[in-house]
Amino acid sequence: ASLRENRAKYESMKWAGLPPIEKNFYKESARTASMSQEEVELWRKENNNITCDDLKEDEKRCIPNPVCKFEDVFEHYPDIMANIRKVGFQKPTPIQSQAWPIILQGIDLIGIAQTGTGKTLAYLMPGFIHLTSQPISKDQRGGPGMLVLAPTRELALQVEAECSKYAYKGIKSICVYGGGDRKGQIDMVTKGVDIVIATPGRLNDLQMNNFINLKSITYLVLDEADRMLDMGFEPQIMKILIDVRPDRQTVMTSATWPDGVRRLAKSYLKNPMIVYVGTLDLAAVSTVQQKVIVIPEEEKRAFMHSFIKSMKPNDKVIIFVGKKLTADDLASDFGIQGIPVQSLHGNREQCDREQALDDFKKGKVRILVATDLASRGLDVHDITHVFNFDFPRNIEEYVHRVGRTGRAGRSGEAVTLVTSNDWRFASELADILERANQVIPDELIAMAERYKQSQMRKENEKDIQRPWRKPSK
Ligand code: AMP
């Protein structure tokens, strides 16, 4: 009891003297307020099937109506409107239309949406308003006001690029990531920034060495939370959040909603609302033509080379492989043949990875060989083809990879090589193809059936060996 009492005392001392936080900036437009329940439901249905829920346990609040136009939400923020007009966006994306009115009311939000849906601006724009509308000025704050935690350097850099493109009123942002110039990052952080976009490992390192004050943060984003957990960042996130004030506003995005992410949400968000956009399997892949080729392992290379030969001059392809070694191997194969390529994987130096991405984005090379490091977060609009040389380690990753093409409303094509080693995925893959109205090769169906039979056989054998087990269904 005394420990608990001391802890509470220590906690209140830790947060004493911090300035109050202003969180609610939402003024619903007349147009949004006048939407009927039917109109709201129709809008949600037609916009990737948005579904929302209030996770507050006792009294449920009213989920705000979605905003159909930028003016409905940013009418009073001319800097934001000017930036949106400059880039020529037509209307909010589904996640933005529903997330903005929630976040701007100061409510914590979980957005189940993936890269390519406009999720970054969904949290950045309200973040800018939050930052610039606090009762104290940023100079009095004594540290950054907003923190975005992202799983990979690539995603962190991408968020930073969006941030500097749309920020206004001199908002300064910095990207802090492992492998980058640590001293330069420390210099920037200590000089004073408003927004820190960081991978958890490096930020935790700066925090432990007292290079960064996290107490001033009032707006926190956990971007791609599922991916951060997959990469084992939970301990670092825990350590970082010990120093972030508990009455902050928190936004979390995730492509999926497994138990681990639910647990994270429960620990770090307060009475959040949740917005799901589309179903994982269809949203990203409905504009992509998906071809699946069942092939023996030893014929994969020849198939890939003939595919590359058939590319048109403006085609851009990302070739996904399972191992870093395979990425290097294929890249040098292309090199020997005089075909310009770049490769992206975790063993390459950070500057080489940035160069590879830049060359691919700018079209200096039209082929990028990559491991799953690039399956999420990679935002290159004009990828025409995704070529899955190796099948990914799970079906969700397949969806992410395929989603690298067909972006921003364009059509794209995905070619996936499947060998007998991948048979455990055959059934789920066939389901995805079916729901996206794609051709399902007979060999894939046969493979799924063989796998099912083999699983049943295995179960039966186990039952024979251990008769006390319940019979399998
Ligand atoms: P994200 O899902 O955040 O990775 O965003 C994917 C791409 O969509 C980025 O290049 C954004 O700049 C772009 N984007 C964001 N919002 C909109 C919008 N309302 N209309 C069109 N494109 C958008």
CSV table of C-alpha atoms and ligand atoms in Angstrom, one decimal:
chain,number,residue,atom,x,y,z
A,1,ALA,CA,0.0,0.0,0.0
A,2,SER,CA,2.8,2.4,0.8
A,3,LEU,CA,4.5,1.6,-2.4
A,4,ARG,CA,1.3,2.3,-4.3
A,5,GLU,CA,0.8,5.6,-2.4
A,6,ASN,CA,4.4,6.7,-3.2
A,7,ARG,CA,4.0,5.8,-6.8
A,8,ALA,CA,0.9,7.9,-7.1
A,9,LYS,CA,2.7,10.8,-5.3
A,10,TYR,CA,5.7,10.4,-7.6
A,11,GLU,CA,3.4,10.3,-10.7
A,12,SER,CA,1.6,13.5,-9.7
A,13,MET,CA,5.0,15.2,-8.9
A,14,LYS,CA,6.3,14.1,-12.3
A,15,TRP,CA,3.5,15.8,-14.2
A,16,ALA,CA,3.1,18.8,-11.9
A,17,GLY,CA,3.4,22.2,-13.4
A,18,LEU,CA,2.8,21.2,-17.0
A,19,PRO,CA,0.6,23.6,-18.9
A,20,PRO,CA,-3.0,22.6,-19.7
A,21,ILE,CA,-3.8,20.9,-23.0
A,22,GLU,CA,-6.4,22.2,-25.4
A,23,LYS,CA,-7.8,19.4,-27.5
A,24,ASN,CA,-11.2,20.3,-29.0
A,25,PHE,CA,-11.0,22.4,-32.1
A,26,TYR,CA,-13.9,21.0,-34.1
A,27,LYS,CA,-16.6,23.2,-35.5
A,28,GLU,CA,-19.0,21.1,-37.4
A,29,SER,CA,-20.1,22.7,-40.7
A,30,ALA,CA,-23.7,23.3,-41.4
A,31,ARG,CA,-23.6,20.9,-44.3
A,32,THR,CA,-22.1,18.1,-42.1
A,33,ALA,CA,-24.5,18.7,-39.3
A,34,SER,CA,-27.5,18.6,-41.7
A,35,MET,CA,-26.7,15.1,-43.0
A,36,SER,CA,-29.5,12.6,-42.2
A,37,GLN,CA,-28.7,9.2,-40.7
A,38,GLU,CA,-29.4,7.6,-44.1
A,39,GLU,CA,-27.0,10.0,-45.8
A,40,VAL,CA,-24.3,9.3,-43.2
A,41,GLU,CA,-24.7,5.5,-43.6
A,42,LEU,CA,-24.7,5.7,-47.4
A,43,TRP,CA,-21.6,7.9,-47.4
A,44,ARG,CA,-19.8,5.4,-45.2
A,45,LYS,CA,-20.9,2.5,-47.3
A,46,GLU,CA,-19.8,4.1,-50.5
A,47,ASN,CA,-16.5,5.1,-49.1
A,48,ASN,CA,-14.7,1.8,-48.6
A,49,ASN,CA,-17.3,0.6,-46.2
A,50,ILE,CA,-16.2,2.8,-43.3
A,51,THR,CA,-17.3,1.4,-39.9
A,52,CYS,CA,-16.9,3.1,-36.6
A,53,ASP,CA,-17.3,2.3,-33.0
A,54,ASP,CA,-16.9,4.0,-29.7
A,55,LEU,CA,-14.7,1.9,-27.4
A,56,LYS,CA,-15.7,3.9,-24.3
A,57,GLU,CA,-17.0,1.3,-21.9
A,58,ASP,CA,-19.8,3.0,-20.0
A,59,GLU,CA,-21.7,5.7,-21.8
A,60,LYS,CA,-21.3,5.6,-25.6
A,61,ARG,CA,-20.8,8.9,-27.4
A,62,CYS,CA,-22.2,9.9,-30.7
A,63,ILE,CA,-19.9,9.2,-33.6
A,64,PRO,CA,-19.5,12.4,-35.5
A,65,ASN,CA,-20.8,12.6,-39.1
A,66,PRO,CA,-18.1,12.2,-41.8
A,67,VAL,CA,-16.9,15.3,-43.6
A,68,CYS,CA,-17.5,15.1,-47.4
A,69,LYS,CA,-15.4,18.1,-48.4
A,70,PHE,CA,-12.2,19.7,-47.1
A,71,GLU,CA,-14.0,23.0,-46.4
A,72,ASP,CA,-16.3,21.2,-44.0
A,73,VAL,CA,-13.4,20.7,-41.6
A,74,PHE,CA,-10.7,23.1,-42.5
A,75,GLU,CA,-12.8,26.2,-43.4
A,76,HIS,CA,-11.2,28.1,-40.5
A,77,TYR,CA,-7.7,27.0,-41.3
A,78,PRO,CA,-6.7,28.9,-44.5
A,79,ASP,CA,-3.1,27.6,-44.4
A,80,ILE,CA,-4.3,24.0,-44.5
A,81,MET,CA,-6.8,24.8,-47.3
A,82,ALA,CA,-4.1,26.6,-49.3
A,83,ASN,CA,-1.8,23.5,-49.1
A,84,ILE,CA,-4.6,21.2,-50.1
A,85,ARG,CA,-5.5,23.4,-53.1
A,86,LYS,CA,-1.9,23.6,-54.1
A,87,VAL,CA,-1.5,19.8,-54.4
A,88,GLY,CA,-5.0,19.5,-56.0
A,89,PHE,CA,-6.6,16.8,-53.9
A,90,GLN,CA,-10.3,16.5,-54.8
A,91,LYS,CA,-11.8,15.3,-51.6
A,92,PRO,CA,-11.0,13.6,-48.3
A,93,THR,CA,-10.1,9.9,-48.5
A,94,PRO,CA,-12.5,7.7,-46.5
A,95,ILE,CA,-10.3,7.5,-43.4
A,96,GLN,CA,-9.8,11.2,-43.4
A,97,SER,CA,-13.5,12.0,-43.8
A,98,GLN,CA,-14.2,10.0,-40.6
A,99,ALA,CA,-11.0,10.5,-38.6
A,100,TRP,CA,-10.8,14.3,-38.8
A,101,PRO,CA,-14.0,15.1,-37.0
A,102,ILE,CA,-13.2,12.6,-34.3
A,103,ILE,CA,-9.5,13.6,-33.8
A,104,LEU,CA,-10.4,17.3,-33.9
A,105,GLN,CA,-12.8,16.9,-31.1
A,106,GLY,CA,-9.8,15.8,-29.0
A,107,ILE,CA,-11.0,12.1,-28.9
A,108,ASP,CA,-8.3,9.4,-29.1
A,109,LEU,CA,-8.6,7.4,-32.3
A,110,ILE,CA,-7.7,4.0,-33.6
A,111,GLY,CA,-7.6,4.0,-37.4
A,112,ILE,CA,-7.6,0.5,-39.1
A,113,ALA,CA,-6.3,1.5,-42.5
A,114,GLN,CA,-3.2,0.8,-44.4
A,115,THR,CA,-0.7,2.8,-46.3
A,116,GLY,CA,-2.1,4.3,-49.5
A,117,THR,CA,-5.4,5.3,-47.8
A,118,GLY,CA,-4.3,8.8,-46.8
A,119,LYS,CA,-3.9,7.8,-43.2
A,120,THR,CA,-0.8,10.0,-42.7
A,121,LEU,CA,-2.6,13.2,-43.4
A,122,ALA,CA,-5.6,11.9,-41.4
A,123,TYR,CA,-3.5,12.3,-38.3
A,124,LEU,CA,-1.0,15.0,-39.4
A,125,MET,CA,-3.6,17.7,-40.3
A,126,PRO,CA,-5.4,17.6,-36.9
A,127,GLY,CA,-1.9,17.4,-35.3
A,128,PHE,CA,-0.9,20.7,-37.0
A,129,ILE,CA,-4.0,22.4,-35.6
A,130,HIS,CA,-3.4,20.9,-32.2
A,131,LEU,CA,0.2,22.1,-32.1
A,132,THR,CA,-0.5,25.6,-33.3
A,133,SER,CA,-3.6,26.1,-31.1
A,134,GLN,CA,-2.2,25.4,-27.6
A,135,PRO,CA,-2.6,28.0,-24.9
A,136,ILE,CA,1.2,28.3,-24.6
A,137,SER,CA,3.5,29.2,-27.4
A,138,LYS,CA,5.9,26.6,-28.8
A,139,ASP,CA,8.9,28.5,-27.4
A,140,GLN,CA,7.5,28.1,-23.9
A,141,ARG,CA,6.8,24.4,-24.4
A,142,GLY,CA,10.5,23.4,-23.9
A,143,GLY,CA,10.4,20.5,-26.3
A,144,PRO,CA,8.5,18.9,-29.2
A,145,GLY,CA,4.7,18.9,-29.0
A,146,MET,CA,4.0,16.0,-31.3
A,147,LEU,CA,5.6,12.6,-31.6
A,148,VAL,CA,5.0,10.1,-34.4
A,149,LEU,CA,6.4,6.6,-33.7
A,150,ALA,CA,6.8,4.5,-36.9
A,151,PRO,CA,8.1,1.0,-37.4
A,152,THR,CA,10.7,1.5,-40.2
A,153,ARG,CA,13.0,4.2,-41.3
A,154,GLU,CA,11.3,4.2,-44.7
A,155,LEU,CA,7.9,4.9,-43.2
A,156,ALA,CA,9.4,7.5,-40.8
A,157,LEU,CA,11.1,9.3,-43.7
A,158,GLN,CA,7.9,9.2,-45.7
A,159,VAL,CA,5.8,10.6,-42.9
A,160,GLU,CA,8.5,13.3,-42.5
A,161,ALA,CA,8.2,14.1,-46.2
A,162,GLU,CA,4.4,14.6,-45.9
A,163,CYS,CA,4.9,16.6,-42.8
A,164,SER,CA,7.3,19.1,-44.3
A,165,LYS,CA,5.1,19.3,-47.4
A,166,TYR,CA,2.0,20.3,-45.5
A,167,ALA,CA,3.3,22.0,-42.4
A,168,TYR,CA,2.8,25.7,-42.0
A,169,LYS,CA,3.4,28.6,-39.5
A,170,GLY,CA,7.0,27.5,-39.3
A,171,ILE,CA,6.3,24.1,-37.7
A,172,LYS,CA,9.6,22.3,-37.7
A,173,SER,CA,9.8,18.5,-37.9
A,174,ILE,CA,12.6,16.0,-37.7
A,175,CYS,CA,13.0,12.4,-38.4
A,176,VAL,CA,15.0,10.3,-35.9
A,177,TYR,CA,15.9,6.8,-37.0
A,178,GLY,CA,18.4,4.1,-36.4
A,179,GLY,CA,21.2,4.1,-39.0
A,180,GLY,CA,20.8,7.8,-39.7
A,181,ASP,CA,23.3,10.4,-38.6
A,182,ARG,CA,22.9,10.2,-34.8
A,183,LYS,CA,24.9,13.4,-34.0
A,184,GLY,CA,23.0,15.4,-36.7
A,185,GLN,CA,19.7,14.2,-35.2
A,186,ILE,CA,20.8,15.1,-31.7
A,187,ASP,CA,21.8,18.6,-32.9
A,188,MET,CA,18.5,19.1,-34.6
A,189,VAL,CA,16.5,17.8,-31.6
A,190,THR,CA,18.4,20.0,-29.1
A,191,LYS,CA,18.0,23.1,-31.3
A,192,GLY,CA,14.2,22.8,-30.9
A,193,VAL,CA,11.7,21.1,-33.1
A,194,ASP,CA,7.9,20.8,-33.0
A,195,ILE,CA,7.3,17.4,-34.4
A,196,VAL,CA,9.5,14.3,-33.9
A,197,ILE,CA,9.0,11.4,-36.2
A,198,ALA,CA,10.9,8.4,-35.0
A,199,THR,CA,11.5,4.7,-35.0
A,200,PRO,CA,11.3,3.5,-31.4
A,201,GLY,CA,14.8,2.2,-31.0
A,202,ARG,CA,16.7,5.4,-31.8
A,203,LEU,CA,14.2,7.6,-30.0
A,204,ASN,CA,14.6,5.4,-26.9
A,205,ASP,CA,18.4,5.8,-27.2
A,206,LEU,CA,18.1,9.6,-27.3
A,207,GLN,CA,15.7,9.5,-24.4
A,208,MET,CA,17.9,7.4,-22.2
A,209,ASN,CA,20.8,9.8,-22.9
A,210,ASN,CA,18.7,12.8,-22.0
A,211,PHE,CA,18.9,14.4,-25.5
A,212,ILE,CA,15.2,14.8,-25.8
A,213,ASN,CA,12.5,16.0,-23.5
A,214,LEU,CA,9.3,14.0,-24.1
A,215,LYS,CA,7.2,15.7,-21.4
A,216,SER,CA,6.2,18.5,-23.7
A,217,ILE,CA,4.4,16.1,-26.1
A,218,THR,CA,0.7,16.5,-26.1
A,219,TYR,CA,-0.2,14.8,-29.4
A,220,LEU,CA,1.1,11.2,-29.9
A,221,VAL,CA,0.8,9.0,-33.0
A,222,LEU,CA,1.6,5.3,-33.0
A,223,ASP,CA,1.7,4.6,-36.8
A,224,GLU,CA,1.3,1.0,-38.1
A,225,ALA,CA,1.1,-0.4,-34.6
A,226,ASP,CA,0.8,-4.0,-35.8
A,227,ARG,CA,4.0,-3.6,-37.7
A,228,MET,CA,5.8,-2.1,-34.7
A,229,LEU,CA,4.7,-5.1,-32.6
A,230,ASP,CA,5.8,-7.5,-35.3
A,231,MET,CA,9.2,-5.9,-35.3
A,232,GLY,CA,9.5,-6.4,-31.5
A,233,PHE,CA,9.3,-2.7,-30.6
A,234,GLU,CA,6.9,-3.1,-27.6
A,235,PRO,CA,9.6,-2.7,-24.9
A,236,GLN,CA,11.0,0.5,-26.4
A,237,ILE,CA,7.5,1.9,-26.9
A,238,MET,CA,6.8,1.2,-23.2
A,239,LYS,CA,9.9,3.0,-22.1
A,240,ILE,CA,9.2,6.0,-24.4
A,241,LEU,CA,5.7,6.4,-23.2
A,242,ILE,CA,6.7,6.5,-19.5
A,243,ASP,CA,7.9,10.0,-20.2
A,244,VAL,CA,5.0,11.2,-22.3
A,245,ARG,CA,2.3,12.9,-20.3
A,246,PRO,CA,-0.8,10.7,-19.7
A,247,ASP,CA,-3.4,13.3,-20.5
A,248,ARG,CA,-2.1,13.7,-24.1
A,249,GLN,CA,-4.2,12.9,-27.2
A,250,THR,CA,-3.2,9.6,-28.9
A,251,VAL,CA,-3.9,8.4,-32.4
A,252,MET,CA,-3.0,4.9,-33.5
A,253,THR,CA,-3.1,3.4,-36.9
A,254,SER,CA,-2.8,-0.3,-37.8
A,255,ALA,CA,-3.5,-2.3,-40.9
A,256,THR,CA,-4.9,-5.2,-38.8
A,257,TRP,CA,-6.6,-5.5,-35.4
A,258,PRO,CA,-5.0,-8.6,-33.7
A,259,ASP,CA,-4.9,-9.2,-30.0
A,260,GLY,CA,-1.5,-7.5,-29.5
A,261,VAL,CA,-2.7,-4.3,-31.1
A,262,ARG,CA,-5.9,-4.3,-28.9
A,263,ARG,CA,-3.7,-4.7,-25.9
A,264,LEU,CA,-1.5,-1.8,-26.9
A,265,ALA,CA,-4.6,0.3,-27.5
A,266,LYS,CA,-6.0,-0.5,-24.1
A,267,SER,CA,-2.7,0.5,-22.4
A,268,TYR,CA,-2.0,3.7,-24.3
A,269,LEU,CA,-5.3,5.2,-25.5
A,270,LYS,CA,-8.0,6.6,-23.4
A,271,ASN,CA,-11.7,5.9,-24.4
A,272,PRO,CA,-10.9,5.8,-28.1
A,273,MET,CA,-13.2,5.6,-31.0
A,274,ILE,CA,-12.2,3.2,-33.8
A,275,VAL,CA,-12.6,3.7,-37.5
A,276,TYR,CA,-12.2,0.7,-39.9
A,277,VAL,CA,-11.8,1.5,-43.6
A,278,GLY,CA,-12.6,-1.3,-46.0
A,279,THR,CA,-11.7,-4.9,-45.3
A,280,LEU,CA,-8.1,-5.8,-45.3
A,281,ASP,CA,-8.5,-8.2,-48.2
A,282,LEU,CA,-10.3,-6.1,-50.7
A,283,ALA,CA,-9.6,-2.4,-50.1
A,284,ALA,CA,-6.0,-2.5,-51.3
A,285,VAL,CA,-6.3,-5.0,-54.0
A,286,SER,CA,-9.5,-4.3,-55.8
A,287,THR,CA,-7.8,-2.2,-58.5
A,288,VAL,CA,-5.0,-4.7,-59.1
A,289,GLN,CA,-5.2,-7.5,-61.5
A,290,GLN,CA,-3.7,-10.5,-59.8
A,291,LYS,CA,-2.1,-13.4,-61.6
A,292,VAL,CA,-0.9,-16.5,-59.7
A,293,ILE,CA,1.4,-18.9,-61.4
A,294,VAL,CA,2.1,-22.3,-59.9
A,295,ILE,CA,5.6,-23.2,-60.8
A,296,PRO,CA,8.5,-25.4,-59.8
A,297,GLU,CA,11.2,-23.6,-57.7
A,298,GLU,CA,13.9,-24.1,-60.3
A,299,GLU,CA,11.9,-22.4,-63.0
A,300,LYS,CA,11.2,-19.2,-61.1
A,301,ARG,CA,14.3,-17.3,-62.3
A,302,ALA,CA,13.7,-18.0,-66.0
A,303,PHE,CA,10.1,-17.0,-65.6
A,304,MET,CA,11.1,-13.8,-63.9
A,305,HIS,CA,13.6,-12.9,-66.7
A,306,SER,CA,11.0,-13.5,-69.4
A,307,PHE,CA,8.6,-11.3,-67.5
A,308,ILE,CA,11.2,-8.5,-67.2
A,309,LYS,CA,11.9,-8.8,-70.9
A,310,SER,CA,8.2,-8.3,-71.6
A,311,MET,CA,8.0,-5.0,-69.7
A,312,LYS,CA,7.1,-1.9,-71.6
A,313,PRO,CA,9.4,1.2,-71.3
A,314,ASN,CA,7.2,3.0,-68.8
A,315,ASP,CA,6.5,0.0,-66.6
A,316,LYS,CA,7.9,0.0,-63.1
A,317,VAL,CA,8.1,-3.2,-61.1
A,318,ILE,CA,8.9,-4.2,-57.6
A,319,ILE,CA,10.2,-7.7,-57.2
A,320,PHE,CA,9.6,-9.1,-53.7
A,321,VAL,CA,11.8,-11.8,-52.4
A,322,GLY,CA,11.9,-13.7,-49.1
A,323,LYS,CA,15.6,-13.3,-48.2
A,324,LYS,CA,18.2,-10.5,-48.3
A,325,LEU,CA,20.5,-12.9,-50.0
A,326,THR,CA,18.1,-13.6,-52.8
A,327,ALA,CA,17.6,-9.8,-53.2
A,328,ASP,CA,21.4,-9.4,-53.7
A,329,ASP,CA,21.6,-12.4,-55.9
A,330,LEU,CA,18.8,-11.3,-58.2
A,331,ALA,CA,20.1,-7.8,-58.3
A,332,SER,CA,23.6,-8.9,-59.3
A,333,ASP,CA,22.1,-11.2,-61.9
A,334,PHE,CA,20.4,-8.2,-63.5
A,335,GLY,CA,23.6,-6.2,-63.1
A,336,ILE,CA,25.5,-8.8,-65.1
A,337,GLN,CA,22.9,-8.6,-67.8
A,338,GLY,CA,23.3,-4.8,-67.9
A,339,ILE,CA,19.7,-4.2,-66.7
A,340,PRO,CA,19.7,-1.3,-64.2
A,341,VAL,CA,18.1,-2.3,-60.8
A,342,GLN,CA,18.2,-1.2,-57.2
A,343,SER,CA,17.7,-3.4,-54.2
A,344,LEU,CA,16.2,-2.7,-50.8
A,345,HIS,CA,16.7,-4.8,-47.7
A,346,GLY,CA,17.7,-4.5,-44.1
A,347,ASN,CA,21.4,-5.4,-44.5
A,348,ARG,CA,22.1,-2.4,-46.8
A,349,GLU,CA,23.5,0.8,-45.3
A,350,GLN,CA,20.9,3.4,-44.6
A,351,CYS,CA,22.3,5.8,-47.3
A,352,ASP,CA,22.2,3.0,-49.9
A,353,ARG,CA,18.6,2.3,-49.0
A,354,GLU,CA,17.6,5.9,-49.3
A,355,GLN,CA,19.4,6.1,-52.7
A,356,ALA,CA,17.7,2.9,-53.9
A,357,LEU,CA,14.3,4.3,-53.0
A,358,ASP,CA,15.1,7.6,-54.6
A,359,ASP,CA,16.3,6.0,-57.8
A,360,PHE,CA,13.2,4.0,-58.0
A,361,LYS,CA,10.9,6.9,-57.2
A,362,LYS,CA,12.5,9.1,-59.8
A,363,GLY,CA,12.5,6.4,-62.4
A,364,LYS,CA,16.3,6.1,-62.7
A,365,VAL,CA,15.8,2.4,-62.3
A,366,ARG,CA,12.5,0.8,-63.2
A,367,ILE,CA,13.1,-2.4,-61.2
A,368,LEU,CA,13.4,-2.6,-57.4
A,369,VAL,CA,14.3,-5.9,-55.8
A,370,ALA,CA,13.1,-5.9,-52.2
A,371,THR,CA,12.4,-7.9,-49.1
A,372,ASP,CA,9.2,-7.2,-47.1
A,373,LEU,CA,10.9,-4.2,-45.6
A,374,ALA,CA,9.3,-2.4,-48.6
A,375,SER,CA,5.9,-4.1,-48.5
A,376,ARG,CA,4.4,-1.4,-46.3
A,377,GLY,CA,5.0,2.3,-46.2
A,378,LEU,CA,6.5,2.4,-49.7
A,379,ASP,CA,4.6,5.2,-51.4
A,380,VAL,CA,5.6,5.3,-55.1
A,381,HIS,CA,2.6,6.1,-57.2
A,382,ASP,CA,3.6,4.8,-60.6
A,383,ILE,CA,4.5,1.2,-59.8
A,384,THR,CA,2.7,-0.8,-62.5
A,385,HIS,CA,3.7,-4.3,-61.5
A,386,VAL,CA,4.4,-6.2,-58.3
A,387,PHE,CA,6.2,-9.4,-58.9
A,388,ASN,CA,6.2,-11.8,-56.0
A,389,PHE,CA,9.3,-13.9,-56.8
A,390,ASP,CA,8.9,-15.6,-53.3
A,391,PHE,CA,5.6,-15.9,-51.7
A,392,PRO,CA,5.5,-13.9,-48.4
A,393,ARG,CA,5.5,-15.4,-45.0
A,394,ASN,CA,1.8,-14.7,-44.5
A,395,ILE,CA,-1.3,-13.8,-46.4
A,396,GLU,CA,-1.5,-10.3,-44.9
A,397,GLU,CA,1.9,-9.5,-46.3
A,398,TYR,CA,0.6,-10.6,-49.7
A,399,VAL,CA,-2.1,-8.0,-49.5
A,400,HIS,CA,0.4,-5.3,-48.5
A,401,ARG,CA,2.7,-6.2,-51.3
A,402,VAL,CA,0.0,-6.2,-53.9
A,403,GLY,CA,-1.2,-2.8,-52.5
A,404,ARG,CA,2.1,-1.3,-53.7
A,405,THR,CA,0.6,-1.0,-57.1
A,406,GLY,CA,-2.8,0.2,-58.2
A,407,ARG,CA,-2.3,3.2,-56.0
A,408,ALA,CA,-4.2,6.5,-56.2
A,409,GLY,CA,-6.9,5.0,-58.3
A,410,ARG,CA,-4.5,3.6,-61.0
A,411,SER,CA,-4.7,0.1,-62.2
A,412,GLY,CA,-1.9,-2.3,-61.6
A,413,GLU,CA,-0.8,-5.9,-62.0
A,414,ALA,CA,0.5,-8.4,-59.5
A,415,VAL,CA,2.3,-11.6,-60.6
A,416,THR,CA,2.8,-14.2,-57.9
A,417,LEU,CA,4.9,-17.3,-58.2
A,418,VAL,CA,3.7,-20.1,-56.0
A,419,THR,CA,5.7,-23.3,-55.5
A,420,SER,CA,4.7,-26.5,-53.8
A,421,ASN,CA,6.5,-25.2,-50.7
A,422,ASP,CA,3.9,-22.5,-50.4
A,423,TRP,CA,1.0,-24.9,-50.3
A,424,ARG,CA,-0.2,-23.9,-46.8
A,425,PHE,CA,-1.2,-20.4,-48.2
A,426,ALA,CA,-3.1,-21.8,-51.3
A,427,SER,CA,-6.5,-21.8,-49.7
A,428,GLU,CA,-6.3,-18.3,-48.3
A,429,LEU,CA,-4.8,-17.0,-51.5
A,430,ALA,CA,-7.7,-18.6,-53.5
A,431,ASP,CA,-10.2,-16.9,-51.2
A,432,ILE,CA,-8.6,-13.5,-51.9
A,433,LEU,CA,-8.6,-14.1,-55.6
A,434,GLU,CA,-12.2,-15.1,-55.6
A,435,ARG,CA,-13.4,-12.1,-53.6
A,436,ALA,CA,-11.5,-9.8,-55.9
A,437,ASN,CA,-13.0,-11.5,-59.0
A,438,GLN,CA,-9.7,-12.8,-60.2
A,439,VAL,CA,-8.9,-16.0,-62.1
A,440,ILE,CA,-8.0,-18.9,-59.7
A,441,PRO,CA,-5.7,-21.3,-61.4
A,442,ASP,CA,-6.8,-25.0,-61.1
A,443,GLU,CA,-3.4,-25.9,-59.8
A,444,LEU,CA,-3.9,-23.6,-56.8
A,445,ILE,CA,-7.2,-25.1,-56.0
A,446,ALA,CA,-5.7,-28.6,-56.2
A,447,MET,CA,-2.8,-27.5,-54.0
A,448,ALA,CA,-5.2,-26.1,-51.4
A,449,GLU,CA,-7.1,-29.4,-51.4
A,450,ARG,CA,-3.9,-31.5,-51.1
A,451,TYR,CA,-2.8,-29.3,-48.1
A,452,LYS,CA,-6.2,-29.8,-46.4
A,453,GLN,CA,-6.0,-33.6,-46.9
A,454,SER,CA,-2.5,-33.7,-45.5
A,455,GLN,CA,-3.6,-31.6,-42.5
A,456,MET,CA,-6.4,-34.0,-41.9
A,457,ARG,CA,-4.2,-37.0,-42.2
A,458,LYS,CA,-1.8,-35.5,-39.7
A,459,GLU,CA,-4.6,-34.8,-37.2
A,460,ASN,CA,-5.8,-38.4,-37.6
A,461,GLU,CA,-2.3,-39.7,-37.0
A,462,LYS,CA,-2.1,-37.6,-33.8
A,463,ASP,CA,-5.4,-39.0,-32.7
A,464,ILE,CA,-4.3,-42.5,-33.2
A,465,GLN,CA,-1.1,-41.9,-31.3
A,466,ARG,CA,-2.9,-40.1,-28.5
A,467,PRO,CA,-6.4,-41.6,-28.3
A,468,TRP,CA,-7.4,-39.4,-25.3
A,469,ARG,CA,-7.4,-36.4,-27.6
A,470,LYS,CA,-10.8,-35.2,-28.8
A,471,PRO,CA,-11.6,-36.4,-32.3
A,472,SER,CA,-10.9,-33.7,-34.9
A,473,LYS,CA,-13.8,-32.3,-36.8
B,1,AMP,P1,-0.8,7.4,-47.0
B,1,AMP,O1,-1.9,6.4,-46.9
B,1,AMP,O2,-0.8,8.4,-45.9
B,1,AMP,O3,0.6,6.7,-47.2
B,1,AMP,O4,-1.1,8.3,-48.3
B,1,AMP,C1,-0.9,7.8,-49.6
B,1,AMP,C2,-0.8,8.9,-50.6
B,1,AMP,O5,-2.1,9.6,-50.8
B,1,AMP,C3,0.1,10.0,-50.2
B,1,AMP,O6,1.0,10.3,-51.3
B,1,AMP,C4,-0.7,11.2,-49.9
B,1,AMP,O7,-0.1,12.5,-50.3
B,1,AMP,C5,-2.0,11.0,-50.8
B,1,AMP,N1,-3.2,11.6,-50.3
B,1,AMP,C6,-3.5,11.9,-49.0
B,1,AMP,N2,-4.7,12.4,-48.9
B,1,AMP,C7,-5.2,12.5,-50.1
B,1,AMP,C8,-6.5,12.9,-50.6
B,1,AMP,N3,-7.4,13.4,-49.9
B,1,AMP,N4,-6.7,12.8,-52.0
B,1,AMP,C9,-5.7,12.3,-52.8
B,1,AMP,N5,-4.5,11.8,-52.4
B,1,AMP,C10,-4.3,11.9,-51.0
